[in-house]
mmCIF file of C-alpha atoms and ligand atoms in Angstrom:
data_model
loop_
_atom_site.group_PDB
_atom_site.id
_atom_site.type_symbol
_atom_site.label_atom_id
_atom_site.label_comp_id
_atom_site.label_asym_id
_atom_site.label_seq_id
_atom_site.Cartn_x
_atom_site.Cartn_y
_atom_site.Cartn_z
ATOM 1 C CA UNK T 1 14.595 7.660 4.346
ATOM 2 C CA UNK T 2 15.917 10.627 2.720
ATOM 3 C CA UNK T 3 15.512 9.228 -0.822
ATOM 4 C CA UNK T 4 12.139 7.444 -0.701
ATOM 5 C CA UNK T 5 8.966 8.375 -2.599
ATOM 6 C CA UNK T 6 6.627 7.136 -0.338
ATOM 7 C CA UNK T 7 8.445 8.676 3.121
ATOM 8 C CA UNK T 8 8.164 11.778 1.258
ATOM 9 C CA UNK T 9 4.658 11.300 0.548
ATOM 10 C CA UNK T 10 4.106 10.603 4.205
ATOM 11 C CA UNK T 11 6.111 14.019 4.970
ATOM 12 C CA UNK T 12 3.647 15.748 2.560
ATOM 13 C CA UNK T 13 6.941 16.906 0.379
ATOM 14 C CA UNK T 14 5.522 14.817 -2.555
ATOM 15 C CA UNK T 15 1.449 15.611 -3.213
ATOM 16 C CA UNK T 16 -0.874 12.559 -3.461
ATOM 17 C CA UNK T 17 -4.341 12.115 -3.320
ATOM 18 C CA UNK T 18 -5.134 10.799 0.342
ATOM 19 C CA UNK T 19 -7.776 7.774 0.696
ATOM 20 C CA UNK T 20 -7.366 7.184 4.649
ATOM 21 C CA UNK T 21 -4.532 8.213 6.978
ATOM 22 C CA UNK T 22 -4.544 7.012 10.891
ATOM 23 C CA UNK T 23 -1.193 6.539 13.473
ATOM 24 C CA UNK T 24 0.557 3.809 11.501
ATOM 25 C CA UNK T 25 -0.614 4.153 7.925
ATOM 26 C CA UNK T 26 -0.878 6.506 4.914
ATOM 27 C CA UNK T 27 -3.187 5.031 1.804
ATOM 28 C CA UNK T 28 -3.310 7.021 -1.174
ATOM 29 C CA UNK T 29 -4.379 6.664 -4.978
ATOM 30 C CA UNK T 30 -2.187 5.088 -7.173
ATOM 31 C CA UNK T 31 -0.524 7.248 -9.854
ATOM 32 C CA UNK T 32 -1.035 4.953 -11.961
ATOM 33 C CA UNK T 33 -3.893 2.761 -11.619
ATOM 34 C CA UNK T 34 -4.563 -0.629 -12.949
ATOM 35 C CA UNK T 35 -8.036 -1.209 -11.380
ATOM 36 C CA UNK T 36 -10.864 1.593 -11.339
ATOM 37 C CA UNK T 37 -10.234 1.166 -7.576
ATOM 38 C CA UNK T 38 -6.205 1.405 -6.901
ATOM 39 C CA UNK T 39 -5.128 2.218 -3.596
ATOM 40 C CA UNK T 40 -1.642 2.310 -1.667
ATOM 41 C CA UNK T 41 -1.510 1.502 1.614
ATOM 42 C CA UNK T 42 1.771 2.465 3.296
ATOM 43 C CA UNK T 43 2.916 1.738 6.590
ATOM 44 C CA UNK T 44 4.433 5.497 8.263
ATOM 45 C CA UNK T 45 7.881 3.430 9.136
ATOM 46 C CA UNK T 46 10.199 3.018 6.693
ATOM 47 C CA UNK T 47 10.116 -0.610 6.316
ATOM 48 C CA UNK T 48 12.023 -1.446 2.743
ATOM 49 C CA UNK T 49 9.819 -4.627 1.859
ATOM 50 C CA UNK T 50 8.442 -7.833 3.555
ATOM 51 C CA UNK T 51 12.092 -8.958 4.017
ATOM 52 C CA UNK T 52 12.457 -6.725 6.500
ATOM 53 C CA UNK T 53 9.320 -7.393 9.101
ATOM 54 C CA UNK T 54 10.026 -8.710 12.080
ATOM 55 C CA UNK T 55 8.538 -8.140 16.054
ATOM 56 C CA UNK T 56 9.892 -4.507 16.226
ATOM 57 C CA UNK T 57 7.614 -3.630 13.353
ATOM 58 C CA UNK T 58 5.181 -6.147 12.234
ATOM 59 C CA UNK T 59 2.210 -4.336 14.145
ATOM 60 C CA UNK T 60 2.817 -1.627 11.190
ATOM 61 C CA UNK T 61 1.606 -4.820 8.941
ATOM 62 C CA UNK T 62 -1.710 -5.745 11.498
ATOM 63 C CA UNK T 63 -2.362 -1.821 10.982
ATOM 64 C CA UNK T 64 -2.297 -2.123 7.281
ATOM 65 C CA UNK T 65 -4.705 -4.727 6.941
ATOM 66 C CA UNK T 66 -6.957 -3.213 9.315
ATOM 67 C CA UNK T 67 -6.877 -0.376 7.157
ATOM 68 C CA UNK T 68 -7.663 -2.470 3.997
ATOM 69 C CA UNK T 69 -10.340 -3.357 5.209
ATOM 70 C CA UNK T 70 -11.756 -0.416 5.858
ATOM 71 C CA UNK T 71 -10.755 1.337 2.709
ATOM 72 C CA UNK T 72 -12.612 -1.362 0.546
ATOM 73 C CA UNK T 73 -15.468 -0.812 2.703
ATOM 74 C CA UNK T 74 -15.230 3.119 2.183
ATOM 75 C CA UNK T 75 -14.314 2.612 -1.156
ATOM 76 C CA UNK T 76 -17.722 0.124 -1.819
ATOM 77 C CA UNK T 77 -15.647 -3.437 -3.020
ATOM 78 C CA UNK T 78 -18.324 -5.542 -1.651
ATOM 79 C CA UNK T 79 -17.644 -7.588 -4.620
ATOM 80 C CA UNK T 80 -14.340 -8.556 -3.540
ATOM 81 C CA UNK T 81 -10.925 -7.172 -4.411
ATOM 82 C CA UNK T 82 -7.155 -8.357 -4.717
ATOM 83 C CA UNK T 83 -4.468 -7.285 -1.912
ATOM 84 C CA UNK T 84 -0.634 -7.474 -3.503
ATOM 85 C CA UNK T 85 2.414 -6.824 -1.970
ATOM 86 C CA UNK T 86 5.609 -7.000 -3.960
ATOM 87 C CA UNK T 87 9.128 -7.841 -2.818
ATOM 88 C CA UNK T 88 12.012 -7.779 -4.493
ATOM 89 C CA UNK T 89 13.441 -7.401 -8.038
ATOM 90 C CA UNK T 90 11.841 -10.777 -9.073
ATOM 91 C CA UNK T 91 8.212 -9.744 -8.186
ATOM 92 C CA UNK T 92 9.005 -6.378 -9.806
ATOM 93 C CA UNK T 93 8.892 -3.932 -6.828
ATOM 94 C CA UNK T 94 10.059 -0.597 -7.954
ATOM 95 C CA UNK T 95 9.354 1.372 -4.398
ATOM 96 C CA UNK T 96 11.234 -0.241 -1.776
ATOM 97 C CA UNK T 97 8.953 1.337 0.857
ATOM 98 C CA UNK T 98 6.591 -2.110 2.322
ATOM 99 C CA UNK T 99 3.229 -1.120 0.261
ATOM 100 C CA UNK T 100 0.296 -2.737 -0.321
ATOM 101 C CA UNK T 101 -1.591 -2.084 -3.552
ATOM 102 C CA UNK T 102 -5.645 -2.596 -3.067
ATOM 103 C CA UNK T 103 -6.785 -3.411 -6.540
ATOM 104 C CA UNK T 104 -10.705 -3.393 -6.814
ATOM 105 C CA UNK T 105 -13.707 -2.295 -8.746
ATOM 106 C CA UNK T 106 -13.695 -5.163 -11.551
ATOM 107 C CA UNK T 107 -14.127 -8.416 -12.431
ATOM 108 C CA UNK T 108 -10.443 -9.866 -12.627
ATOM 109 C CA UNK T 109 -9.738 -12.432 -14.907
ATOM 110 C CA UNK T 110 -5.772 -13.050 -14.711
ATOM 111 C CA UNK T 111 -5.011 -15.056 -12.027
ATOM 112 C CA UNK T 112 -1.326 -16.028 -10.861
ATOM 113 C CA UNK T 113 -2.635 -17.917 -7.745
HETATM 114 P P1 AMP K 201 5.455 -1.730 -6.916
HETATM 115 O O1 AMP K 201 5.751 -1.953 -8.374
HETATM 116 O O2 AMP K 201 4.750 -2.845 -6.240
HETATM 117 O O3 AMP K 201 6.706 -1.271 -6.177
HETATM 118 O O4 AMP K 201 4.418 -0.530 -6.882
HETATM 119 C C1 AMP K 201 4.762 0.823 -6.848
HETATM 120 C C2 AMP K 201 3.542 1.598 -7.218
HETATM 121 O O5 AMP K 201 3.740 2.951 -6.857
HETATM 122 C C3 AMP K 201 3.231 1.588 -8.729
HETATM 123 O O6 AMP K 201 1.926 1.038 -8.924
HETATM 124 C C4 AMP K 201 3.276 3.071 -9.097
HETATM 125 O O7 AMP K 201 2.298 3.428 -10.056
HETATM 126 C C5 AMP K 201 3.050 3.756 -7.767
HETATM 127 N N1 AMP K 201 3.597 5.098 -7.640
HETATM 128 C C6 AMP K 201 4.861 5.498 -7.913
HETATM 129 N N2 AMP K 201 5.005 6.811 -7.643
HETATM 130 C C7 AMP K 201 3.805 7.241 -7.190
HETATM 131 C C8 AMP K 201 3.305 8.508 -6.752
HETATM 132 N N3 AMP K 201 4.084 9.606 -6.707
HETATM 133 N N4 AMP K 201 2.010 8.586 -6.351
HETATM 134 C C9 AMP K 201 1.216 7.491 -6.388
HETATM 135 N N5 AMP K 201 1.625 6.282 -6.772
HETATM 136 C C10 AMP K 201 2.897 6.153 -7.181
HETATM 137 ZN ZN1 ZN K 202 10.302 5.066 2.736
#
């Protein structure tokens, strides 16, 4: 998508800091992080949010979670850490490119679920 942040970031037209990178995903930092460990995990489809998975593309989704948990591995969150995915207006996404924010590094204390 000509107009996405994140399928530019994939193309390398956007710089990011890279965290892990294999056939179907791209993980990078968050710019702006809300967790002393905030990482991005994109899949290398443009896929616009959870919506929008279905059988053509949902192995993009297995990959990203495979790749989660390797990140907090390389990353050290043997403590835990929070995986969110937002979709839509009403959970606030503002990159309509599928992500998954890994959130890690400290204790959390608000809890929505
Ligand atoms: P969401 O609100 O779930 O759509 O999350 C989008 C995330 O993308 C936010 O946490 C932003 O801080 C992050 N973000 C936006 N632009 C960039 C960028 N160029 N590099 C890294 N992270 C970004
Ligand atoms: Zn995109």
């Amino acid at each position: 998508m000509a107009d996405c942040i994140f399928c530019m970031i994939i193309n390398g037209d956007i710089p990011s800091t890279k965290v892990y990178e294999d056939e179907y995903v791209y993980a990078f930092r968050d710019i702006n992080p809300q967790a002393p460990v905030h990482v991005l995990v994109v899949p290398k489809v443009h896929i616009a949010c959870t919506a929008d998975i279905d059988e053509s593309n949902s192995v993009y989704v297995a990959k990203a979670y495979e790749a989660i948990a390797k990140i907090a591995k390389a990353e050290g969150l043997d403590a835990g850490y929070r995986v969110i995915c937002n979709c839509g207006d009403d959970a606030g996404q503002t990159v309509k490119h599928l992500h998954f924010h890994i959130l890690g590094g400290v204790k959390m204390t608000e809890k929505m679920v």
